[in-house]
């Protein structure tokens, strides 16, 4: 109950002496005391009743009020029976500490106030909990859909005045009551939750972001594919949903915590229903994958793809293109038992499968059904996604900018160029397939203006896939886990699917050779020097880069000469003196001096192609 409600109850005979702006404080209990220091009996939220027997002179009021304010009491009610009017020094002390102060009329017994507060607090708590639990129980028996997570969260808002959101492990909003969480905030909360879970701490976890406190409750998967509770937390940490509540649950009573735990169980049941829908898509992906790996005839694979297409892209009248994405989650091997006494060897395939299903969902799309177009199988330690892409229609032969040469836009098979593999250096696309209802290949709704050429490419791009999820996933992987991901080019026939699978696997191996907890590589990187560098032995790379770059780094440390920066800019400008000088804001003569110093320290000649190439590779490998 609120302090304001006490003031509005005439039978209590309370008169407000100070703290008008604090009357919305919540009263969680009541305590009567005349001790000079009652702090050891206070837990916060109490209405303190006192007869002022502790006060001997005016100097006693300040320390008494300071103790109450420090303990977080809701307010102070002083009786008038002993001294008549409440002393001014007590009123002033309460004003300084912003502690609401009430005068209790001499005809009102403290027992009357105590009984009223206890009855109200207990009754309200029992009433709101009973109402919510009863409604939740009816939700569970009202039908297969159960009303969805949004209905449960709406009840939390209406009955308990709590704003809450269900988030995926990457911070994408699954459900929410009221205004949606901004994407960056969801990712931040998910990162807090994953990091706290990895430490073994039990939820709820507390997170303070931009001055607002959130409590994070894990939502355990309770379905057929759930990890048993006794297993290593790493098997589920990257796939469990979480409930984010805008409140500090650290001071909640046990009954309210139990209620929220019950809410997470209800949402977990709803999640199990949603996950069951993924079974068909997973089976489709598994069947296609087995055919491809077994070397089945293209006609047989094509027939299976025709079955998959309407399931993954309903309503699409043309045969889609396909991309393959391969992901792997690796945990550092350890002989020590896991958190539950289980050896540290973790089955990576199912973890990568659940994670890849989440990564491939557009983070801007909320709702639990937004992964309906994703089919992911797992084999061994790998997860393999079969992603359909709407075919991009060929451009019109005439546009407002003039005639267009179709030869510049189609490949040898007549497939539009937008469907072909993007080349290194191309501007990245959205990284996601367009939403249903969008014009094929454009990501825009029909009837709108034509999208620019860059927006017409619906293909997935490795870097864009991980841009929104890298931070929370890094927190969940902690110091002993890695996620690596490879993306193939788009193919438009069954004949190309086997090559796409091998391309995605090779790209993932390139990503695995890079530093970092979360890494990805795309097919376009397999056609450049980047493909070769990760497979150079570490000791060879270190020796090569040290021989070329260490003299320059040592010189930079001693003289702050910026020779490394100059070398990078010079190579990036293809050896152009004027462009490099302009980029570095230097006079050309100064640039020539620096390049001469580089050549002198390394014994190389930057006018020779071989030496330029050596420097370029050394910088890339460093």
XYZ file of C-alpha atoms in Angstrom, residues 332-580:
249
model
C 37.738 -25.046 -24.479
C 38.476 -28.653 -23.543
C 38.919 -29.248 -19.837
C 39.412 -32.236 -17.575
C 37.759 -30.445 -14.703
C 34.099 -31.237 -14.007
C 31.514 -28.719 -15.083
C 29.282 -26.675 -12.741
C 27.088 -29.690 -12.048
C 29.879 -32.221 -11.777
C 29.622 -33.116 -15.462
C 32.826 -33.387 -17.501
C 33.518 -30.340 -19.605
C 32.995 -31.967 -23.038
C 29.934 -30.231 -24.496
C 27.911 -31.405 -27.509
C 28.255 -28.401 -29.798
C 25.822 -29.390 -32.556
C 22.498 -28.772 -30.746
C 23.846 -25.558 -29.201
C 24.940 -24.250 -32.598
C 21.596 -25.279 -34.115
C 19.524 -23.280 -31.612
C 21.903 -20.347 -31.866
C 21.893 -20.280 -35.663
C 18.083 -20.331 -35.692
C 18.189 -17.172 -33.586
C 20.978 -15.428 -35.501
C 19.186 -15.797 -38.812
C 16.135 -13.904 -37.540
C 16.082 -10.196 -38.313
C 16.720 -8.501 -34.919
C 14.236 -5.756 -35.824
C 11.418 -8.310 -36.037
C 9.735 -9.135 -32.734
C 7.586 -12.111 -31.886
C 8.224 -15.825 -31.398
C 7.025 -16.751 -34.913
C 9.586 -14.723 -36.846
C 11.834 -17.742 -37.511
C 9.306 -19.525 -39.729
C 11.527 -19.246 -42.822
C 14.630 -20.829 -41.296
C 15.524 -24.534 -41.553
C 18.555 -25.634 -39.547
C 19.953 -29.131 -39.151
C 22.962 -30.262 -37.188
C 25.470 -32.979 -37.920
C 28.240 -33.714 -35.454
C 29.476 -30.413 -34.086
C 28.141 -28.300 -36.967
C 24.815 -26.582 -37.503
C 23.827 -26.087 -41.135
C 21.088 -23.688 -42.238
C 19.274 -23.850 -45.535
C 18.065 -20.299 -46.211
C 15.677 -19.565 -49.105
C 16.061 -16.259 -50.927
C 13.397 -14.886 -53.252
C 14.676 -14.771 -56.833
C 15.483 -11.243 -57.983
C 13.600 -10.282 -61.165
C 15.649 -9.082 -64.099
C 15.770 -5.266 -64.426
C 13.557 -3.553 -66.930
C 15.265 -2.882 -70.264
C 14.484 0.832 -69.951
C 14.633 2.971 -66.803
C 14.278 6.642 -66.010
C 18.060 6.885 -66.155
C 18.224 5.523 -69.658
C 18.594 2.139 -71.315
C 20.110 -0.673 -69.309
C 22.332 -3.297 -70.833
C 20.960 -6.622 -69.646
C 24.309 -8.226 -70.284
C 25.659 -6.265 -67.343
C 23.050 -7.698 -65.017
C 22.777 -11.377 -65.830
C 25.173 -14.264 -65.661
C 25.608 -17.050 -68.129
C 22.490 -18.790 -66.873
C 20.360 -15.655 -67.104
C 20.172 -15.303 -63.333
C 20.078 -11.632 -62.289
C 23.359 -10.282 -61.038
C 21.827 -9.431 -57.704
C 21.474 -13.128 -57.103
C 25.089 -13.829 -57.920
C 27.782 -13.868 -55.297
C 28.742 -10.318 -54.230
C 32.361 -9.466 -54.801
C 34.845 -8.435 -52.163
C 34.453 -4.780 -51.369
C 30.757 -4.671 -52.275
C 28.582 -2.674 -49.903
C 27.010 -5.088 -47.429
C 23.312 -5.748 -47.662
C 20.885 -6.169 -44.866
C 22.255 -9.551 -43.934
C 18.692 -10.869 -43.788
C 16.120 -12.199 -46.189
C 13.247 -9.748 -46.790
C 10.012 -10.152 -44.904
C 7.025 -11.945 -46.413
C 4.958 -9.565 -48.485
C 7.969 -7.677 -49.744
C 8.594 -7.423 -53.430
C 10.919 -10.339 -54.280
C 14.523 -9.308 -54.061
C 13.873 -5.750 -52.944
C 12.920 -5.970 -49.292
C 10.162 -3.437 -50.072
C 6.402 -3.803 -50.244
C 4.785 -4.004 -53.649
C 3.702 -0.742 -55.173
C 6.499 1.346 -53.684
C 9.252 2.992 -55.671
C 11.979 0.780 -56.995
C 14.696 0.139 -54.422
C 18.265 1.051 -55.285
C 20.440 -1.694 -56.704
C 22.234 -2.332 -53.391
C 18.910 -2.894 -51.638
C 17.786 -5.409 -54.309
C 20.295 -8.016 -53.130
C 18.476 -10.249 -50.619
C 21.533 -12.379 -49.897
C 22.900 -12.904 -46.397
C 26.208 -11.236 -45.566
C 28.452 -12.668 -42.883
C 29.348 -9.451 -41.068
C 25.768 -8.157 -41.064
C 24.506 -11.407 -39.533
C 26.588 -10.925 -36.405
C 26.529 -7.131 -36.100
C 23.563 -6.985 -33.724
C 24.357 -10.098 -31.687
C 28.144 -10.060 -31.256
C 28.189 -8.368 -27.817
C 25.582 -10.505 -25.988
C 26.906 -13.727 -27.501
C 30.473 -12.832 -26.494
C 29.213 -12.452 -22.911
C 27.590 -15.899 -23.059
C 30.674 -17.533 -24.573
C 32.829 -15.936 -21.861
C 36.471 -17.050 -21.821
C 36.008 -20.649 -22.912
C 33.665 -20.552 -25.906
C 33.846 -19.533 -29.567
C 31.241 -19.135 -32.299
C 32.411 -19.289 -35.914
C 30.163 -18.920 -38.917
C 30.544 -19.247 -42.684
C 28.176 -18.070 -45.420
C 28.005 -19.411 -48.977
C 27.076 -17.623 -52.163
C 23.494 -17.906 -53.389
C 22.719 -20.824 -55.712
C 19.592 -21.270 -57.803
C 19.619 -25.011 -58.437
C 20.138 -28.343 -56.712
C 23.378 -28.833 -58.634
C 24.966 -25.930 -56.796
C 23.913 -26.918 -53.292
C 26.806 -29.284 -52.606
C 29.307 -26.633 -53.654
C 27.508 -24.070 -51.487
C 27.809 -26.378 -48.469
C 31.543 -26.859 -48.992
C 31.947 -23.115 -49.594
C 30.188 -22.282 -46.329
C 32.299 -24.828 -44.445
C 35.485 -23.421 -45.922
C 34.426 -19.879 -45.034
C 33.760 -21.016 -41.464
C 37.291 -22.426 -41.242
C 38.618 -19.055 -42.382
C 36.577 -17.405 -39.607
C 37.911 -19.949 -37.084
C 41.490 -18.881 -37.866
C 40.736 -15.314 -36.757
C 40.979 -13.984 -33.206
C 37.833 -13.196 -31.244
C 34.938 -14.973 -29.575
C 32.443 -14.405 -32.417
C 33.769 -14.519 -35.997
C 32.242 -14.901 -39.449
C 33.482 -15.104 -43.033
C 31.668 -14.950 -46.339
C 32.162 -16.690 -49.639
C 33.691 -13.609 -51.280
C 36.679 -13.908 -48.948
C 37.577 -17.267 -50.462
C 38.698 -15.599 -53.700
C 41.438 -13.397 -52.228
C 44.619 -13.513 -50.212
C 42.455 -13.611 -47.065
C 41.843 -17.286 -47.805
C 45.558 -18.082 -47.563
C 46.608 -16.018 -44.553
C 44.751 -17.913 -41.797
C 46.439 -21.163 -42.786
C 49.994 -19.871 -42.497
C 51.517 -21.421 -39.331
C 51.575 -19.058 -36.378
C 55.351 -19.187 -35.906
C 55.902 -18.364 -39.584
C 53.474 -15.431 -39.394
C 55.114 -14.067 -36.273
C 58.597 -14.310 -37.749
C 57.551 -12.708 -41.034
C 55.724 -9.761 -39.461
C 58.433 -9.206 -36.840
C 61.163 -9.039 -39.486
C 59.312 -6.373 -41.469
C 57.359 -4.386 -38.900
C 59.242 -4.556 -35.583
C 61.910 -2.013 -36.696
C 59.134 0.428 -37.585
C 57.231 -0.142 -34.334
C 60.389 0.364 -32.275
C 61.139 3.602 -34.138
C 57.548 4.807 -33.623
C 57.747 4.133 -29.885
C 60.945 6.140 -29.553
C 60.148 9.032 -31.900
C 56.348 9.014 -32.355
C 57.010 9.082 -36.075
C 53.808 7.238 -37.149
C 55.685 5.124 -39.689
C 53.221 2.206 -39.426
C 50.270 4.539 -40.080
C 52.154 6.090 -42.993
C 52.950 2.681 -44.493
C 49.289 1.571 -44.284
C 48.062 4.760 -45.929
C 50.742 4.624 -48.652
C 49.789 1.069 -49.633
C 46.076 1.845 -49.405
C 46.601 4.743 -51.833
C 48.359 2.408 -54.290
C 51.641 4.283 -53.845
C 50.189 7.659 -54.900
C 52.229 10.397 -53.231
C 49.630 13.133 -53.643
C 46.628 11.086 -52.450
C 48.543 9.667 -49.496
